[in-house]
Amino acid sequence: MTPEISTREKAPLTQGEKTLSNLLLLFENAIKIPLFRCQRCGECILSSTAFICSQRCPKQLRNGPCGGTGEDGSCEVYPARTCVWYRIYYRSQLLGRIDLLYKYNRIHNWCLDKTSSWLNVLRKRIEPPIPFTRHDKQAVE
Amino acid sequence: MTLRTKIESGKFIVCAEIEPPKSSNGDVIRRKAGQLDGIVDAVNLTDNQTAIVHLSSIAAAKILLEEGLEPIMQMTCRDRNRLGIQSDLLGAAALGIHNVLCLTGDHQKFGDQPEAKGVFDLDSIQLVAMVDQLNKGRLLSGQEMKQATGFLIGAAANPFAKPFEMRLIRLHKKIQAGARFIQTQPVFDLPLFTRWMERVVDQGLHENCAILAGVMPIRTAKTIEYMRLNVSGIKINEDHIRRLNSSSDPESEGVSIAVETINTLKEIKGLRGIHLMPARWLDSVPVIVREAGLKSIN
């Protein structure tokens, strides 16, 4: 069975889950927005992006930078900003987390937008990124 | 012979790029196709390049098929969501278009309608994975199709953008997702490209995927200036500007620069072909192919 390349929508949230989601979201936002500039996609991949939110990218890329990163690491769309994926790469290097950049992040489920990522993990509405085998054939876990 | 069989047989591939017109005039494509007939193995049809409206790449690819050339339809994620892309891909397959180049697409800010909403529902790697799934007979919803598509999947790479290592990771992901050929951004910085190819070969990334180097013939220093300001992900060689400015015949100097670049590229281990990107100078393609000794067709 090949893994799903997109995050599929499971059954809709029950009323109880919605209440819990909103409650959790209060805490989640209070932590993630100031710390990681979280964009509240509800399908958090911070753990594989060296704790920098990739969704600040103007193209909301989830699998690495586009071809427009400047010589100085600037974003081509907003040149005053640094490309988020440029920062993710160098921080991953610093933290020894380069392996995680090889993972495939699934096509986003927009039904999860502005919901609690923590609840979505708990309720198994989102799954971890797909590990791709590295070029040196060593499995990335 | 199709592009797929040529790639599988290990032939040195030559591609070129046509911009569809900014109008409904299909004759422009027929005329351009005539210039490339018998010269190149396949022709890219750009998809609203630089985020400016052009005739659609699907329609342009169909016209090219009618003219007897092999199209590579470019497909970006800027203008359609997953539903639109899948339906366009199925339509293209039904029209007999079997090569697709998967791109994220330039941001709409760079076009003439920056007011537009960019879609970016998928990124290029996810698009590659999705086309691969269609080839296996499944829609993204998981629904089985009665007839699978048979796309040869291509993707792009920019060896010249920072960070260098991240570009290799991206290439790796594209290949694992299903890309079978790669067209790079135009090569102006040969030493950097050579270094990149060394890494590609070290990691064995060239084994299951044909790497085609982008070459952009340029005839005036003004074009270079335009590219620098308006086209993303392009690195310019100052030496070329100097040569074009001091030459009495810049056109032939432009051809010489492109031919020299190709001759150097041909020596690089692991490289499987050339992708010519003659921005508004299609006349140069037959000349360059001849002078660089790239005997193409069949």
PDB file of C-alpha atoms in Angstrom, chain B residues 46-253:
ATOM      1  CA  THR B  46       5.169  27.560 -20.927  1.00  0.00           C
ATOM      2  CA  ASP B  47       2.191  27.990 -18.604  1.00  0.00           C
ATOM      3  CA  ASN B  48       1.465  31.700 -18.052  1.00  0.00           C
ATOM      4  CA  GLN B  49       5.149  32.381 -17.579  1.00  0.00           C
ATOM      5  CA  THR B  50       6.212  35.248 -15.328  1.00  0.00           C
ATOM      6  CA  ALA B  51       2.593  35.253 -14.124  1.00  0.00           C
ATOM      7  CA  ILE B  52       1.304  36.997 -17.267  1.00  0.00           C
ATOM      8  CA  VAL B  53      -1.706  35.634 -19.155  1.00  0.00           C
ATOM      9  CA  HIS B  54      -0.810  33.688 -22.299  1.00  0.00           C
ATOM     10  CA  LEU B  55      -2.671  31.166 -24.440  1.00  0.00           C
ATOM     11  CA  SER B  56      -2.958  27.989 -22.356  1.00  0.00           C
ATOM     12  CA  SER B  57      -0.142  25.467 -22.411  1.00  0.00           C
ATOM     13  CA  ILE B  58      -2.614  22.619 -23.035  1.00  0.00           C
ATOM     14  CA  ALA B  59      -4.016  24.228 -26.170  1.00  0.00           C
ATOM     15  CA  ALA B  60      -0.531  25.186 -27.337  1.00  0.00           C
ATOM     16  CA  ALA B  61       0.692  21.624 -26.762  1.00  0.00           C
ATOM     17  CA  LYS B  62      -2.217  20.267 -28.807  1.00  0.00           C
ATOM     18  CA  ILE B  63      -1.362  22.625 -31.681  1.00  0.00           C
ATOM     19  CA  LEU B  64       2.221  21.431 -31.502  1.00  0.00           C
ATOM     20  CA  LEU B  65       1.077  17.799 -31.705  1.00  0.00           C
ATOM     21  CA  GLU B  66      -0.927  18.650 -34.808  1.00  0.00           C
ATOM     22  CA  GLU B  67       2.218  20.107 -36.318  1.00  0.00           C
ATOM     23  CA  GLY B  68       3.996  16.811 -35.712  1.00  0.00           C
ATOM     24  CA  LEU B  69       6.264  17.933 -32.862  1.00  0.00           C
ATOM     25  CA  GLU B  70       6.474  16.482 -29.383  1.00  0.00           C
ATOM     26  CA  PRO B  71       5.216  18.846 -26.678  1.00  0.00           C
ATOM     27  CA  ILE B  72       6.225  19.098 -23.032  1.00  0.00           C
ATOM     28  CA  MET B  73       3.301  20.784 -21.349  1.00  0.00           C
ATOM     29  CA  GLN B  74       4.293  22.971 -18.410  1.00  0.00           C
ATOM     30  CA  MET B  75       1.897  22.948 -15.480  1.00  0.00           C
ATOM     31  CA  THR B  76       2.135  25.369 -12.583  1.00  0.00           C
ATOM     32  CA  CYS B  77       0.385  25.424  -9.217  1.00  0.00           C
ATOM     33  CA  ARG B  78      -0.211  29.178  -9.175  1.00  0.00           C
ATOM     34  CA  ASP B  79      -3.438  29.285 -11.174  1.00  0.00           C
ATOM     35  CA  ARG B  80      -5.345  26.115 -10.290  1.00  0.00           C
ATOM     36  CA  ASN B  81      -6.152  24.088  -7.246  1.00  0.00           C
ATOM     37  CA  ARG B  82      -5.917  20.283  -7.042  1.00  0.00           C
ATOM     38  CA  LEU B  83      -9.262  19.849  -8.797  1.00  0.00           C
ATOM     39  CA  GLY B  84      -8.315  22.091 -11.706  1.00  0.00           C
ATOM     40  CA  ILE B  85      -4.908  20.527 -12.138  1.00  0.00           C
ATOM     41  CA  GLN B  86      -6.239  16.971 -12.165  1.00  0.00           C
ATOM     42  CA  SER B  87      -8.968  17.769 -14.642  1.00  0.00           C
ATOM     43  CA  ASP B  88      -6.517  19.637 -16.900  1.00  0.00           C
ATOM     44  CA  LEU B  89      -4.103  16.710 -16.746  1.00  0.00           C
ATOM     45  CA  LEU B  90      -6.823  14.221 -17.685  1.00  0.00           C
ATOM     46  CA  GLY B  91      -7.878  16.485 -20.538  1.00  0.00           C
ATOM     47  CA  ALA B  92      -4.291  16.815 -21.741  1.00  0.00           C
ATOM     48  CA  ALA B  93      -3.833  13.040 -21.648  1.00  0.00           C
ATOM     49  CA  ALA B  94      -7.005  12.616 -23.703  1.00  0.00           C
ATOM     50  CA  LEU B  95      -5.585  15.041 -26.286  1.00  0.00           C
ATOM     51  CA  GLY B  96      -2.458  12.891 -26.611  1.00  0.00           C
ATOM     52  CA  ILE B  97      -0.127  15.071 -24.531  1.00  0.00           C
ATOM     53  CA  HIS B  98       2.127  12.768 -22.548  1.00  0.00           C
ATOM     54  CA  ASN B  99       4.964  14.908 -21.201  1.00  0.00           C
ATOM     55  CA  VAL B 100       4.364  17.259 -18.315  1.00  0.00           C
ATOM     56  CA  LEU B 101       6.783  19.574 -16.533  1.00  0.00           C
ATOM     57  CA  CYS B 102       5.648  20.170 -12.949  1.00  0.00           C
ATOM     58  CA  LEU B 103       6.392  23.626 -11.539  1.00  0.00           C
ATOM     59  CA  THR B 104       5.317  25.670  -8.549  1.00  0.00           C
ATOM     60  CA  GLY B 105       5.079  28.781 -10.715  1.00  0.00           C
ATOM     61  CA  ASP B 106       6.254  32.362 -10.359  1.00  0.00           C
ATOM     62  CA  HIS B 107       4.460  34.395  -7.733  1.00  0.00           C
ATOM     63  CA  GLN B 108       1.640  36.535  -9.172  1.00  0.00           C
ATOM     64  CA  LYS B 109       3.407  39.636  -7.841  1.00  0.00           C
ATOM     65  CA  PHE B 110       5.844  39.399 -10.771  1.00  0.00           C
ATOM     66  CA  GLY B 111       3.145  39.525 -13.425  1.00  0.00           C
ATOM     67  CA  ASP B 112       0.979  42.321 -14.749  1.00  0.00           C
ATOM     68  CA  GLN B 113      -1.938  41.410 -12.465  1.00  0.00           C
ATOM     69  CA  PRO B 114      -0.459  41.342  -8.976  1.00  0.00           C
ATOM     70  CA  GLU B 115      -4.030  41.766  -7.672  1.00  0.00           C
ATOM     71  CA  ALA B 116      -4.706  38.104  -8.458  1.00  0.00           C
ATOM     72  CA  LYS B 117      -5.077  35.487  -5.757  1.00  0.00           C
ATOM     73  CA  GLY B 118      -2.282  32.953  -6.001  1.00  0.00           C
ATOM     74  CA  VAL B 119      -3.553  29.426  -5.499  1.00  0.00           C
ATOM     75  CA  PHE B 120      -0.498  27.314  -4.544  1.00  0.00           C
ATOM     76  CA  ASP B 121      -2.750  24.517  -3.310  1.00  0.00           C
ATOM     77  CA  LEU B 122       0.127  22.143  -4.134  1.00  0.00           C
ATOM     78  CA  ASP B 123       3.850  22.678  -4.500  1.00  0.00           C
ATOM     79  CA  SER B 124       5.893  21.268  -7.361  1.00  0.00           C
ATOM     80  CA  ILE B 125       6.955  18.174  -5.403  1.00  0.00           C
ATOM     81  CA  GLN B 126       3.383  17.403  -4.410  1.00  0.00           C
ATOM     82  CA  LEU B 127       2.349  17.961  -8.046  1.00  0.00           C
ATOM     83  CA  VAL B 128       4.936  15.427  -9.201  1.00  0.00           C
ATOM     84  CA  ALA B 129       3.575  12.950  -6.637  1.00  0.00           C
ATOM     85  CA  MET B 130       0.029  13.607  -7.810  1.00  0.00           C
ATOM     86  CA  VAL B 131       0.839  13.032 -11.498  1.00  0.00           C
ATOM     87  CA  ASP B 132       2.621   9.846 -10.480  1.00  0.00           C
ATOM     88  CA  GLN B 133      -0.532   8.724  -8.701  1.00  0.00           C
ATOM     89  CA  LEU B 134      -2.640   9.488 -11.803  1.00  0.00           C
ATOM     90  CA  ASN B 135      -0.173   7.346 -13.760  1.00  0.00           C
ATOM     91  CA  LYS B 136      -0.930   4.541 -11.319  1.00  0.00           C
ATOM     92  CA  GLY B 137      -4.622   4.911 -12.090  1.00  0.00           C
ATOM     93  CA  ARG B 138      -5.768   6.742  -8.973  1.00  0.00           C
ATOM     94  CA  LEU B 139      -7.153  10.221  -8.570  1.00  0.00           C
ATOM     95  CA  LEU B 140      -6.033  12.224  -5.555  1.00  0.00           C
ATOM     96  CA  SER B 141      -9.360  11.375  -3.881  1.00  0.00           C
ATOM     97  CA  GLY B 142      -8.269   7.738  -3.949  1.00  0.00           C
ATOM     98  CA  GLN B 143     -10.852   6.851  -6.590  1.00  0.00           C
ATOM     99  CA  GLU B 144      -9.615   4.340  -9.161  1.00  0.00           C
ATOM    100  CA  MET B 145      -9.802   5.465 -12.788  1.00  0.00           C
ATOM    101  CA  LYS B 146     -10.881   3.197 -15.636  1.00  0.00           C
ATOM    102  CA  GLN B 147      -7.867   4.393 -17.598  1.00  0.00           C
ATOM    103  CA  ALA B 148      -4.608   5.521 -16.045  1.00  0.00           C
ATOM    104  CA  THR B 149      -2.610   8.385 -17.534  1.00  0.00           C
ATOM    105  CA  GLY B 150       0.817   7.721 -18.959  1.00  0.00           C
ATOM    106  CA  PHE B 151       2.685  10.943 -18.314  1.00  0.00           C
ATOM    107  CA  LEU B 152       6.429  11.246 -18.498  1.00  0.00           C
ATOM    108  CA  ILE B 153       6.978  13.480 -15.480  1.00  0.00           C
ATOM    109  CA  GLY B 154       9.478  16.301 -15.518  1.00  0.00           C
ATOM    110  CA  ALA B 155      10.425  18.902 -12.958  1.00  0.00           C
ATOM    111  CA  ALA B 156      12.751  21.887 -12.667  1.00  0.00           C
ATOM    112  CA  ALA B 157      15.834  22.532 -10.591  1.00  0.00           C
ATOM    113  CA  ASN B 158      17.727  25.698  -9.817  1.00  0.00           C
ATOM    114  CA  PRO B 159      21.312  24.759  -8.949  1.00  0.00           C
ATOM    115  CA  PHE B 160      22.244  28.429  -8.593  1.00  0.00           C
ATOM    116  CA  ALA B 161      19.922  29.536  -5.792  1.00  0.00           C
ATOM    117  CA  LYS B 162      20.891  29.367  -2.141  1.00  0.00           C
ATOM    118  CA  PRO B 163      21.243  27.202  -0.108  1.00  0.00           C
ATOM    119  CA  PHE B 164      23.223  24.916  -2.423  1.00  0.00           C
ATOM    120  CA  GLU B 165      22.622  21.722  -0.398  1.00  0.00           C
ATOM    121  CA  MET B 166      18.911  22.397  -0.083  1.00  0.00           C
ATOM    122  CA  ARG B 167      18.694  22.355  -3.899  1.00  0.00           C
ATOM    123  CA  LEU B 168      20.012  18.803  -3.900  1.00  0.00           C
ATOM    124  CA  ILE B 169      17.488  17.787  -1.244  1.00  0.00           C
ATOM    125  CA  ARG B 170      14.714  19.237  -3.396  1.00  0.00           C
ATOM    126  CA  LEU B 171      16.023  17.399  -6.460  1.00  0.00           C
ATOM    127  CA  HIS B 172      16.145  14.209  -4.445  1.00  0.00           C
ATOM    128  CA  LYS B 173      12.534  14.662  -3.310  1.00  0.00           C
ATOM    129  CA  LYS B 174      11.345  15.374  -6.854  1.00  0.00           C
ATOM    130  CA  ILE B 175      12.971  12.203  -8.146  1.00  0.00           C
ATOM    131  CA  GLN B 176      11.578  10.105  -5.302  1.00  0.00           C
ATOM    132  CA  ALA B 177       8.129  11.561  -5.950  1.00  0.00           C
ATOM    133  CA  GLY B 178       8.338  10.367  -9.560  1.00  0.00           C
ATOM    134  CA  ALA B 179      10.191  12.873 -11.782  1.00  0.00           C
ATOM    135  CA  ARG B 180      11.952  11.183 -14.704  1.00  0.00           C
ATOM    136  CA  PHE B 181      13.585  14.230 -16.245  1.00  0.00           C
ATOM    137  CA  ILE B 182      14.814  17.543 -14.869  1.00  0.00           C
ATOM    138  CA  GLN B 183      15.292  20.810 -16.710  1.00  0.00           C
ATOM    139  CA  THR B 184      17.539  23.258 -14.885  1.00  0.00           C
ATOM    140  CA  GLN B 185      17.474  27.036 -14.820  1.00  0.00           C
ATOM    141  CA  PRO B 186      19.787  28.511 -17.473  1.00  0.00           C
ATOM    142  CA  VAL B 187      23.459  27.888 -16.833  1.00  0.00           C
ATOM    143  CA  PHE B 188      25.600  31.015 -16.816  1.00  0.00           C
ATOM    144  CA  ASP B 189      27.871  29.983 -13.978  1.00  0.00           C
ATOM    145  CA  LEU B 190      29.606  26.887 -15.374  1.00  0.00           C
ATOM    146  CA  PRO B 191      31.903  26.164 -12.405  1.00  0.00           C
ATOM    147  CA  LEU B 192      28.966  26.172  -9.979  1.00  0.00           C
ATOM    148  CA  PHE B 193      26.927  23.974 -12.318  1.00  0.00           C
ATOM    149  CA  THR B 194      29.819  21.534 -12.659  1.00  0.00           C
ATOM    150  CA  ARG B 195      30.100  21.343  -8.883  1.00  0.00           C
ATOM    151  CA  TRP B 196      26.350  20.721  -8.624  1.00  0.00           C
ATOM    152  CA  MET B 197      26.488  17.951 -11.234  1.00  0.00           C
ATOM    153  CA  GLU B 198      29.371  16.322  -9.358  1.00  0.00           C
ATOM    154  CA  ARG B 199      27.185  16.151  -6.270  1.00  0.00           C
ATOM    155  CA  VAL B 200      24.242  14.863  -8.339  1.00  0.00           C
ATOM    156  CA  VAL B 201      26.404  12.056  -9.751  1.00  0.00           C
ATOM    157  CA  ASP B 202      27.973  11.307  -6.315  1.00  0.00           C
ATOM    158  CA  GLN B 203      24.508  10.793  -4.908  1.00  0.00           C
ATOM    159  CA  GLY B 204      23.401   8.728  -7.905  1.00  0.00           C
ATOM    160  CA  LEU B 205      20.542  11.111  -8.648  1.00  0.00           C
ATOM    161  CA  HIS B 206      21.268  10.948 -12.388  1.00  0.00           C
ATOM    162  CA  GLU B 207      20.609   7.208 -12.543  1.00  0.00           C
ATOM    163  CA  ASN B 208      16.829   7.210 -12.612  1.00  0.00           C
ATOM    164  CA  CYS B 209      16.328  10.690 -13.952  1.00  0.00           C
ATOM    165  CA  ALA B 210      17.653  12.525 -17.019  1.00  0.00           C
ATOM    166  CA  ILE B 211      19.205  15.871 -16.096  1.00  0.00           C
ATOM    167  CA  LEU B 212      18.925  18.457 -18.883  1.00  0.00           C
ATOM    168  CA  ALA B 213      20.903  21.682 -18.499  1.00  0.00           C
ATOM    169  CA  GLY B 214      19.154  24.946 -19.320  1.00  0.00           C
ATOM    170  CA  VAL B 215      20.917  27.174 -21.837  1.00  0.00           C
ATOM    171  CA  MET B 216      19.696  30.677 -22.596  1.00  0.00           C
ATOM    172  CA  PRO B 217      21.079  32.355 -25.710  1.00  0.00           C
ATOM    173  CA  ILE B 218      21.262  36.112 -25.233  1.00  0.00           C
ATOM    174  CA  ARG B 219      21.896  38.695 -27.922  1.00  0.00           C
ATOM    175  CA  THR B 220      22.039  42.024 -26.124  1.00  0.00           C
ATOM    176  CA  ALA B 221      23.317  43.203 -22.792  1.00  0.00           C
ATOM    177  CA  LYS B 222      19.899  44.848 -22.426  1.00  0.00           C
ATOM    178  CA  THR B 223      18.203  41.432 -22.422  1.00  0.00           C
ATOM    179  CA  ILE B 224      20.539  40.351 -19.644  1.00  0.00           C
ATOM    180  CA  GLU B 225      19.571  43.416 -17.656  1.00  0.00           C
ATOM    181  CA  TYR B 226      15.898  42.591 -18.259  1.00  0.00           C
ATOM    182  CA  MET B 227      16.403  38.991 -17.112  1.00  0.00           C
ATOM    183  CA  ARG B 228      18.215  40.144 -14.012  1.00  0.00           C
ATOM    184  CA  LEU B 229      15.328  42.406 -13.025  1.00  0.00           C
ATOM    185  CA  ASN B 230      12.328  40.378 -14.137  1.00  0.00           C
ATOM    186  CA  VAL B 231      13.034  36.674 -14.193  1.00  0.00           C
ATOM    187  CA  SER B 232      13.366  34.828 -10.956  1.00  0.00           C
ATOM    188  CA  GLY B 233      16.175  32.496 -10.096  1.00  0.00           C
ATOM    189  CA  ILE B 234      18.611  33.578 -12.794  1.00  0.00           C
ATOM    190  CA  LYS B 235      22.244  34.285 -12.156  1.00  0.00           C
ATOM    191  CA  ILE B 236      24.052  36.446 -14.702  1.00  0.00           C
ATOM    192  CA  ASN B 237      27.633  36.173 -15.921  1.00  0.00           C
ATOM    193  CA  GLU B 238      29.346  39.590 -16.066  1.00  0.00           C
ATOM    194  CA  ASP B 239      31.788  38.296 -18.634  1.00  0.00           C
ATOM    195  CA  HIS B 240      28.910  37.707 -21.088  1.00  0.00           C
ATOM    196  CA  ILE B 241      27.760  41.309 -20.697  1.00  0.00           C
ATOM    197  CA  ARG B 242      31.273  42.514 -21.468  1.00  0.00           C
ATOM    198  CA  ARG B 243      31.538  40.288 -24.547  1.00  0.00           C
ATOM    199  CA  LEU B 244      28.143  41.349 -25.922  1.00  0.00           C
ATOM    200  CA  ASN B 245      28.865  45.049 -25.338  1.00  0.00           C
ATOM    201  CA  SER B 246      32.254  45.002 -27.029  1.00  0.00           C
ATOM    202  CA  SER B 247      31.216  42.889 -30.017  1.00  0.00           C
ATOM    203  CA  SER B 248      30.447  44.473 -33.400  1.00  0.00           C
ATOM    204  CA  ASP B 249      27.993  41.638 -34.132  1.00  0.00           C
ATOM    205  CA  PRO B 250      26.263  40.855 -30.825  1.00  0.00           C
ATOM    206  CA  GLU B 251      23.945  38.263 -32.394  1.00  0.00           C
ATOM    207  CA  SER B 252      26.742  36.003 -33.519  1.00  0.00           C
ATOM    208  CA  GLU B 253      28.543  36.675 -30.242  1.00  0.00           C
TER     209      GLU B 253
END
